[in-house]
Amino acid sequence: MHSQNKIYKDIVDKALGEILTPALEPFIKRKMKEKYGNNWLHNARLRLQEYHIEGNDLNWNDPQVLLKLISDNWNDVFYKQHKFDHFQRSLVNELLDVRNKVKHNNLSQFDYEYTFRALDSMERLLTATDAKKAAQEVKELKQELDSLASAGQIEKTPEVAISSQLAPVLNSNDWSVNTDDIDWKQACHTILEKQQESQRIRRKATAMGFEVNIHVPLGLVERKQQQRRNENVER
């Protein structure tokens, strides 16, 4: 059985590969051409490794290639030409680290907080490059995760067990399912709808006087301070 860390990693992986990378490619090509003209591809290849290159072109499907192009050509192309500042550069460096953790399957890093931050950094970088549609897609995915957390269905701590919630959504108890085929946004939305319906049933049952077994984690209930006895009351 895959751990929930694998699920979070796959969410980040798909956001990197299917949203961030396709949106950055035309932006990078345009800026490199503005600086180097028809010789832009030669300049792009200079600081990349052989595994970043496919034939006479670059491996545009690898997020590392695009992020390295921004980082390696920062001063001459993106900082001066596009007027990026150091905040955007920190986003690029952070996402390079995220990509490496995904590539090397460093599952221990992928909890809710790390996933949310990675998506947030992608949204901010895409916004800075005027890729509004892609930024909105990442924002919606981030909002779905946040909605689950706000509903109390995902704790904002590592090792949150959500596999039992995802299994019925994916119609599979076998976690060998190909996660590349999963629509994570829809999966999160479906989970949230199921949990909201469950909460409505509980509230209705409580209003009718039935006892409902609801687990409340320690620390979430505020302790009421007891009134002190009046000192004049006879003992």
XYZ file of C-alpha atoms in Angstrom:
235
model
C 0.000 0.000 0.000
C 1.319 3.399 -0.933
C 1.685 5.878 1.884
C -0.053 9.214 1.732
C 3.361 10.746 1.086
C 3.310 9.052 -2.320
C -0.083 10.654 -3.001
C 1.189 14.119 -2.098
C 4.323 13.581 -4.197
C 2.241 12.603 -7.203
C 0.123 15.755 -6.837
C 3.267 17.904 -6.890
C 4.755 15.874 -9.736
C 1.677 16.355 -11.925
C 1.533 20.075 -11.137
C 5.194 20.437 -12.109
C 4.921 18.419 -15.293
C 1.433 19.233 -16.537
C 0.912 22.831 -15.436
C 4.176 24.611 -14.605
C 6.388 23.205 -17.363
C 4.073 23.789 -20.372
C 3.341 27.314 -19.161
C 6.996 28.289 -18.650
C 8.220 26.964 -22.004
C 6.802 29.711 -24.292
C 7.775 32.389 -21.771
C 11.391 31.201 -21.610
C 11.698 30.826 -25.392
C 10.336 34.319 -25.926
C 12.711 35.929 -23.442
C 15.736 34.010 -24.699
C 14.961 35.027 -28.300
C 14.598 38.671 -27.253
C 18.099 38.552 -25.777
C 20.032 36.265 -28.135
C 17.976 36.298 -31.331
C 18.251 33.259 -33.590
C 21.248 32.044 -31.604
C 19.199 31.643 -28.409
C 19.158 27.827 -28.432
C 22.954 27.659 -28.628
C 23.199 29.934 -25.590
C 20.574 27.903 -23.778
C 22.523 24.663 -24.274
C 25.833 26.041 -22.979
C 25.119 25.596 -19.264
C 22.947 22.481 -19.448
C 23.991 18.858 -19.089
C 23.809 16.272 -21.862
C 20.755 14.626 -20.300
C 18.925 17.962 -20.624
C 19.288 17.832 -24.415
C 17.247 15.800 -26.903
C 18.731 15.789 -30.382
C 19.010 19.376 -31.549
C 16.539 20.613 -28.964
C 16.107 20.636 -25.209
C 14.080 18.284 -23.055
C 11.242 20.704 -22.461
C 9.290 18.076 -20.555
C 11.703 18.173 -17.632
C 10.891 20.964 -15.133
C 14.572 21.080 -14.192
C 15.526 22.223 -17.696
C 13.168 25.201 -17.641
C 13.970 26.207 -14.086
C 17.722 25.950 -14.760
C 17.355 28.096 -17.868
C 15.832 30.835 -15.736
C 18.432 30.420 -13.007
C 21.463 30.173 -15.320
C 20.397 33.142 -17.444
C 19.124 35.174 -14.545
C 21.253 38.306 -14.787
C 21.296 38.710 -18.573
C 17.770 37.660 -19.469
C 15.243 37.406 -16.691
C 16.458 39.821 -14.028
C 17.155 42.680 -16.433
C 14.814 41.987 -19.326
C 11.743 40.787 -17.424
C 12.483 42.790 -14.280
C 12.328 39.785 -11.986
C 13.511 40.401 -8.454
C 15.214 38.199 -5.879
C 11.877 36.845 -4.665
C 11.236 35.189 -8.032
C 14.750 33.782 -8.001
C 14.114 32.225 -4.609
C 10.967 30.616 -6.052
C 12.978 29.151 -8.928
C 15.600 27.738 -6.556
C 12.929 26.324 -4.272
C 11.128 24.625 -7.155
C 14.405 23.160 -8.407
C 14.763 21.538 -5.005
C 11.145 20.334 -5.154
C 11.732 18.811 -8.591
C 14.813 16.975 -7.309
C 12.873 15.542 -4.373
C 10.186 14.352 -6.771
C 12.743 12.870 -9.180
C 14.598 11.035 -6.428
C 11.351 9.908 -4.781
C 12.161 11.538 -1.448
C 8.755 10.650 0.004
C 9.506 11.698 3.572
C 9.358 15.359 2.520
C 5.866 15.200 1.053
C 3.307 16.001 3.707
C 0.416 18.454 3.474
C 2.468 21.529 4.366
C 5.240 20.763 1.877
C 2.735 20.040 -0.894
C 0.799 23.231 -0.257
C 3.964 25.334 -0.203
C 5.220 23.769 -3.443
C 1.910 24.527 -5.170
C 1.919 28.054 -3.768
C 5.430 28.675 -5.119
C 4.359 27.413 -8.540
C 1.363 29.747 -8.521
C 3.522 32.734 -7.580
C 6.110 32.025 -10.275
C 3.443 31.524 -12.930
C 1.777 34.769 -11.893
C 5.103 36.576 -12.242
C 5.456 35.242 -15.802
C 1.916 36.346 -16.712
C 0.788 32.741 -17.178
C -2.600 33.547 -15.687
C -4.486 30.433 -16.789
C -1.834 28.065 -15.455
C -1.564 30.062 -12.222
C -5.326 29.727 -11.768
C -5.144 25.950 -12.295
C -2.536 25.619 -9.566
C -4.523 27.947 -7.330
C -7.625 25.786 -7.715
C -5.665 22.658 -6.860
C -4.242 24.417 -3.813
C -7.731 25.531 -2.762
C -9.007 21.974 -2.978
C -6.304 20.825 -0.571
C -6.991 23.756 1.737
C -10.732 23.019 1.715
C -10.068 19.498 2.893
C -7.881 20.810 5.701
C -10.432 23.470 6.690
C -13.135 20.804 6.849
C -10.918 18.894 9.254
C -10.473 15.988 6.883
C -6.745 16.534 6.361
C -4.516 17.542 9.234
C -1.790 20.021 8.503
C 0.794 17.670 9.902
C 2.924 14.896 8.402
C 1.672 11.328 7.985
C -2.055 12.083 7.681
C -3.901 8.945 6.715
C -6.187 9.822 3.807
C -5.863 6.580 1.894
C -9.168 5.372 3.335
C -10.846 8.473 1.913
C -9.211 8.239 -1.512
C -9.864 4.530 -2.020
C -13.633 4.836 -2.668
C -13.061 7.917 -4.814
C -10.623 6.025 -7.006
C -12.853 2.923 -6.933
C -9.890 0.845 -5.980
C -8.668 -0.871 -2.849
C -5.505 -1.820 -4.682
C -2.977 0.998 -4.416
C -1.056 -0.325 -7.391
C -3.384 1.912 -9.417
C -1.527 4.127 -11.906
C -1.565 7.525 -10.206
C -0.783 9.234 -13.512
C -4.380 8.534 -14.528
C -5.895 10.205 -11.466
C -7.609 13.566 -11.696
C -6.387 14.840 -8.326
C -8.508 17.988 -8.381
C -11.649 15.947 -8.923
C -10.563 13.402 -6.321
C -10.111 16.101 -3.678
C -13.429 17.701 -4.625
C -15.261 14.374 -4.359
C -13.756 13.675 -0.938
C -14.829 17.103 0.295
C -18.399 16.588 -0.927
C -18.613 13.232 0.846
C -17.312 14.703 4.090
C -19.679 17.682 3.941
C -22.626 15.330 3.423
C -21.487 13.277 6.410
C -21.315 16.420 8.531
C -24.840 17.456 7.480
C -26.177 14.058 8.539
C -24.439 14.337 11.894
C -25.816 17.823 12.535
C -29.335 16.687 11.639
C -29.085 13.643 13.899
C -27.824 15.777 16.764
C -30.697 18.263 16.304
C -33.175 15.357 16.561
C -31.702 14.311 19.891
C -29.678 11.317 18.747
C -26.239 10.753 20.164
C -23.616 11.012 17.467
C -20.167 9.568 18.036
C -17.760 12.263 16.903
C -14.097 12.083 17.695
C -12.630 15.425 18.787
C -8.823 15.485 18.984
C -7.377 16.601 22.285
C -6.452 20.241 22.357
C -9.238 21.383 20.054
C -11.789 21.853 22.837
C -11.325 24.934 24.933
C -11.434 24.201 28.616
C -14.058 26.249 30.386
C -12.852 27.981 33.483
C -14.920 27.049 36.517
C -16.381 29.840 38.557
C -14.779 30.305 41.905
C -17.009 29.800 44.874
C -18.111 32.826 46.767
C -15.937 32.973 49.810
C -18.922 34.000 51.918
C -20.818 30.789 51.152
C -20.891 28.534 54.209
C -18.888 25.398 53.846
